[in-house]
Amino acid sequence: MGKFFRTIFLVDLFQGLWVTFRNQNPKNIYTEQYPAERPKVAERYRGAPRLNINPDNGETLCIACNLCALACPENLIVVGSERNEQTRRKELTTFTYDLSRCMFCGLCEDACPVDALELTQDFELASYTREGWIWDRQMLEEGPKPTPYKC
Amino acid sequence: MPETTFLDSTELVLNMGPQHPSTHGVLRVILKLDGEKVIGTECVIGYLHRGVEKIGENRTYQQFAPYVDRMDYVAAVSNGLGYCLAVEKLLNIEAPPRAQVTRVILTELNRIASHLLWLGTHALDIGAITPVFYCFREREEVLKIFENYCGARLTTHAFRVGGLQYELYDGFEQQVKAFCDMFLPKVDEYEELLTNNRIWVARLKGVGILTGDECKEFGVTGPVLRAAGVKWDLRKAQPYSGYEQYDFDVPTGENGDTYDRYIVRMQEMRQSVRIIRQAVDRIPAGPIGKTPKVIKPATGEVYVSIEAPKGELGYFVVSDNSTQPYRMRVRPPSFVNLQALDRMVRGGLVADVVAIIGTLDIVLGEVDR
Ligand code: SF4
Ligand code: SF4
């Protein structure tokens, strides 16, 4: 009898519709209006790489130890260095980072002994050309400059 | 002799995929049809083959860890756990307790995320569009926890050999607990939408039956096996990462049809919440483990398998005393489960093929590797 009643009055369907109805509250909107509102990504987000510079004297923190290049599974970091004859220390000359092959695994960041290389919270990395993804030292130090979007 | 035309033939060959939306990726199924009836299938796989095993043999042990996330990208954390356990066994080390409990929490959260994605897309295949939005809404909460913890949402690379890389962030426990409290009523809500719905029941009951013996014959594992009434869960059978300390049930079905598999997975999500709740309360203090700088295991081989959301995920690693594995073999659950597709769809209707592919819960990244 109960089953018959449930079938005739479509109880199962109305039960489902009641769930959909309960979820109609306009307060529960989950859509992000992306270009207008930039989502806040987590603190540990692994996004665009940055080569940190010492804020006191503007020199790079990188000691050109090449550990990040060795740690990277994709072999996409090339560290160029030169020995300074006066101080007898290795100094960084070039730093290339091929972002198009990077999978943002964070192994390079973990390998860096002086926290010079860091994956930051920037996630707007689109480029019109493939070359645009090969970042040089200057780009890595300044970070990407996405066009701000007004709407 | 008159010419034969297509009208004389009773057999129709139909290609489904690789761009079919309900094959969940790039699976191609060649269907042999007699009218609406399926009389045979053939799966063509390999469209997403990237040679992950070969990549593993050309990377050091630490470097290969991010690649395993890309096999079953829906359950990246489980993949990472399996890999880390395999290499740890090879090295004869064990992660410290704090790392183990954290691993359990994240893996169970990942199981929920994987099942939610399955539920959403499966319902979408059957024709119920609403659940996918609800499922993705809740899945987003899990992904936020992952993002806060390790900085990535999908291909997480959360664990390292020997422990963890990241310390738990402030508010981790609260966020996980809040998720658990929020999530259980939501599961009831999905069940309200689907479990008794007559269309859902009519489309799933008695479709794609796979008995327990057939499952064992094919090596099928995971919820598909449990829905056939076989109580086999590696978390209970060969506990790893401290699963023996947690109190949870292994839900099983009876008939081994698509409906039972749905019920089993829904129950599994509840059980996962139960495990997470127990684990969050007992995160011990202490070190989180440290990756050895150089991983150079002694010559030998190990096979380690874990219960991934989709079934038994195994890693077979052979070491030749160098920093790179000599052989890296992955036993992916989806690949093995997919074999049973032919047995399940034979004699059924074309529309059931979609339901059965959905219920197998395959991820093509893992099938093709
Ligand atoms: S994030 Fe990973 S893939 Fe990218 S440069 Fe660093 S180590 Fe290489
Ligand atoms: S590991 Fe750090 S310090 Fe060494 S080369 Fe790379 S960025 Fe520079």
PDB file of C-alpha atoms in Angstrom, chain A residues 27-121:
ATOM      1  CA  LYS A  27      23.053  33.554  -0.626  1.00  0.00           C
ATOM      2  CA  ASN A  28      24.717  30.326  -1.701  1.00  0.00           C
ATOM      3  CA  ILE A  29      26.362  31.547  -4.851  1.00  0.00           C
ATOM      4  CA  TYR A  30      29.689  29.938  -5.527  1.00  0.00           C
ATOM      5  CA  THR A  31      30.621  31.501  -8.850  1.00  0.00           C
ATOM      6  CA  GLU A  32      33.728  33.648  -8.803  1.00  0.00           C
ATOM      7  CA  GLN A  33      33.601  36.725 -10.999  1.00  0.00           C
ATOM      8  CA  TYR A  34      37.156  36.122 -12.000  1.00  0.00           C
ATOM      9  CA  PRO A  35      38.665  39.072 -13.836  1.00  0.00           C
ATOM     10  CA  ALA A  36      36.681  41.514 -11.759  1.00  0.00           C
ATOM     11  CA  GLU A  37      37.431  39.783  -8.485  1.00  0.00           C
ATOM     12  CA  ARG A  38      40.752  38.095  -8.232  1.00  0.00           C
ATOM     13  CA  PRO A  39      40.424  34.924  -6.155  1.00  0.00           C
ATOM     14  CA  LYS A  40      42.612  34.745  -3.120  1.00  0.00           C
ATOM     15  CA  VAL A  41      44.880  31.770  -3.439  1.00  0.00           C
ATOM     16  CA  ALA A  42      46.434  29.961  -0.528  1.00  0.00           C
ATOM     17  CA  GLU A  43      49.589  31.161   1.113  1.00  0.00           C
ATOM     18  CA  ARG A  44      51.515  28.117  -0.021  1.00  0.00           C
ATOM     19  CA  TYR A  45      50.232  28.305  -3.565  1.00  0.00           C
ATOM     20  CA  ARG A  46      52.761  27.111  -6.103  1.00  0.00           C
ATOM     21  CA  GLY A  47      52.539  29.556  -8.976  1.00  0.00           C
ATOM     22  CA  ALA A  48      54.923  31.761 -10.917  1.00  0.00           C
ATOM     23  CA  PRO A  49      58.549  31.426  -9.834  1.00  0.00           C
ATOM     24  CA  ARG A  50      60.448  34.358  -8.421  1.00  0.00           C
ATOM     25  CA  LEU A  51      64.104  34.899  -7.830  1.00  0.00           C
ATOM     26  CA  ASN A  52      64.288  36.814  -4.618  1.00  0.00           C
ATOM     27  CA  ILE A  53      66.533  39.788  -4.195  1.00  0.00           C
ATOM     28  CA  ASN A  54      67.897  41.087  -0.975  1.00  0.00           C
ATOM     29  CA  PRO A  55      65.708  44.076  -0.090  1.00  0.00           C
ATOM     30  CA  ASP A  56      68.573  45.835   1.677  1.00  0.00           C
ATOM     31  CA  ASN A  57      71.041  46.106  -1.152  1.00  0.00           C
ATOM     32  CA  GLY A  58      69.117  44.936  -4.201  1.00  0.00           C
ATOM     33  CA  GLU A  59      71.479  42.062  -4.862  1.00  0.00           C
ATOM     34  CA  THR A  60      70.226  38.651  -5.735  1.00  0.00           C
ATOM     35  CA  LEU A  61      70.040  36.070  -2.981  1.00  0.00           C
ATOM     36  CA  CYS A  62      70.997  33.309  -5.372  1.00  0.00           C
ATOM     37  CA  ILE A  63      74.447  31.885  -4.799  1.00  0.00           C
ATOM     38  CA  ALA A  64      74.497  30.084  -8.150  1.00  0.00           C
ATOM     39  CA  CYS A  65      74.829  26.678  -6.536  1.00  0.00           C
ATOM     40  CA  ASN A  66      72.887  24.953  -9.313  1.00  0.00           C
ATOM     41  CA  LEU A  67      70.969  22.744  -6.879  1.00  0.00           C
ATOM     42  CA  CYS A  68      67.595  23.780  -8.247  1.00  0.00           C
ATOM     43  CA  ALA A  69      68.611  22.829 -11.762  1.00  0.00           C
ATOM     44  CA  LEU A  70      69.717  19.421 -10.518  1.00  0.00           C
ATOM     45  CA  ALA A  71      66.537  18.868  -8.518  1.00  0.00           C
ATOM     46  CA  CYS A  72      64.173  19.708 -11.331  1.00  0.00           C
ATOM     47  CA  PRO A  73      62.743  16.589 -12.972  1.00  0.00           C
ATOM     48  CA  GLU A  74      62.136  18.473 -16.196  1.00  0.00           C
ATOM     49  CA  ASN A  75      65.619  19.991 -16.434  1.00  0.00           C
ATOM     50  CA  LEU A  76      64.229  23.351 -17.281  1.00  0.00           C
ATOM     51  CA  ILE A  77      66.396  25.614 -15.159  1.00  0.00           C
ATOM     52  CA  VAL A  78      69.710  26.837 -16.498  1.00  0.00           C
ATOM     53  CA  VAL A  79      71.932  28.701 -14.090  1.00  0.00           C
ATOM     54  CA  GLY A  80      74.778  30.685 -15.568  1.00  0.00           C
ATOM     55  CA  SER A  81      77.570  31.755 -13.233  1.00  0.00           C
ATOM     56  CA  GLU A  82      80.971  33.318 -13.284  1.00  0.00           C
ATOM     57  CA  ARG A  83      83.769  33.258 -10.776  1.00  0.00           C
ATOM     58  CA  ASN A  84      84.533  36.679  -9.420  1.00  0.00           C
ATOM     59  CA  GLU A  85      88.331  36.919  -9.307  1.00  0.00           C
ATOM     60  CA  GLN A  86      88.397  39.438  -6.468  1.00  0.00           C
ATOM     61  CA  THR A  87      86.083  37.759  -3.974  1.00  0.00           C
ATOM     62  CA  ARG A  88      86.737  34.254  -5.353  1.00  0.00           C
ATOM     63  CA  ARG A  89      83.042  33.525  -5.190  1.00  0.00           C
ATOM     64  CA  LYS A  90      80.673  32.279  -7.836  1.00  0.00           C
ATOM     65  CA  GLU A  91      78.302  34.951  -8.986  1.00  0.00           C
ATOM     66  CA  LEU A  92      75.085  34.584 -10.860  1.00  0.00           C
ATOM     67  CA  THR A  93      75.089  35.924 -14.396  1.00  0.00           C
ATOM     68  CA  THR A  94      72.058  34.446 -16.114  1.00  0.00           C
ATOM     69  CA  PHE A  95      69.099  32.422 -14.959  1.00  0.00           C
ATOM     70  CA  THR A  96      66.666  30.878 -17.427  1.00  0.00           C
ATOM     71  CA  TYR A  97      63.483  29.181 -16.431  1.00  0.00           C
ATOM     72  CA  ASP A  98      61.346  27.546 -19.085  1.00  0.00           C
ATOM     73  CA  LEU A  99      57.894  27.933 -17.614  1.00  0.00           C
ATOM     74  CA  SER A 100      56.171  26.094 -20.438  1.00  0.00           C
ATOM     75  CA  ARG A 101      57.606  22.806 -19.216  1.00  0.00           C
ATOM     76  CA  CYS A 102      57.272  23.450 -15.521  1.00  0.00           C
ATOM     77  CA  MET A 103      54.752  21.400 -13.586  1.00  0.00           C
ATOM     78  CA  PHE A 104      54.964  23.483 -10.413  1.00  0.00           C
ATOM     79  CA  CYS A 105      55.946  20.541  -8.292  1.00  0.00           C
ATOM     80  CA  GLY A 106      58.027  22.659  -5.955  1.00  0.00           C
ATOM     81  CA  LEU A 107      61.119  20.482  -5.918  1.00  0.00           C
ATOM     82  CA  CYS A 108      63.369  23.356  -7.038  1.00  0.00           C
ATOM     83  CA  GLU A 109      62.028  25.549  -4.275  1.00  0.00           C
ATOM     84  CA  ASP A 110      62.703  22.810  -1.713  1.00  0.00           C
ATOM     85  CA  ALA A 111      66.224  22.318  -2.997  1.00  0.00           C
ATOM     86  CA  CYS A 112      67.278  25.939  -2.776  1.00  0.00           C
ATOM     87  CA  PRO A 113      69.511  26.337   0.276  1.00  0.00           C
ATOM     88  CA  VAL A 114      69.085  30.105   0.627  1.00  0.00           C
ATOM     89  CA  ASP A 115      65.385  30.522  -0.294  1.00  0.00           C
ATOM     90  CA  ALA A 116      66.282  32.464  -3.391  1.00  0.00           C
ATOM     91  CA  LEU A 117      63.948  30.604  -5.706  1.00  0.00           C
ATOM     92  CA  GLU A 118      60.346  30.657  -4.654  1.00  0.00           C
ATOM     93  CA  LEU A 119      57.034  29.735  -6.212  1.00  0.00           C
ATOM     94  CA  THR A 120      54.717  32.639  -5.589  1.00  0.00           C
ATOM     95  CA  GLN A 121      50.997  33.274  -5.596  1.00  0.00           C
TER      96      GLN A 121
END
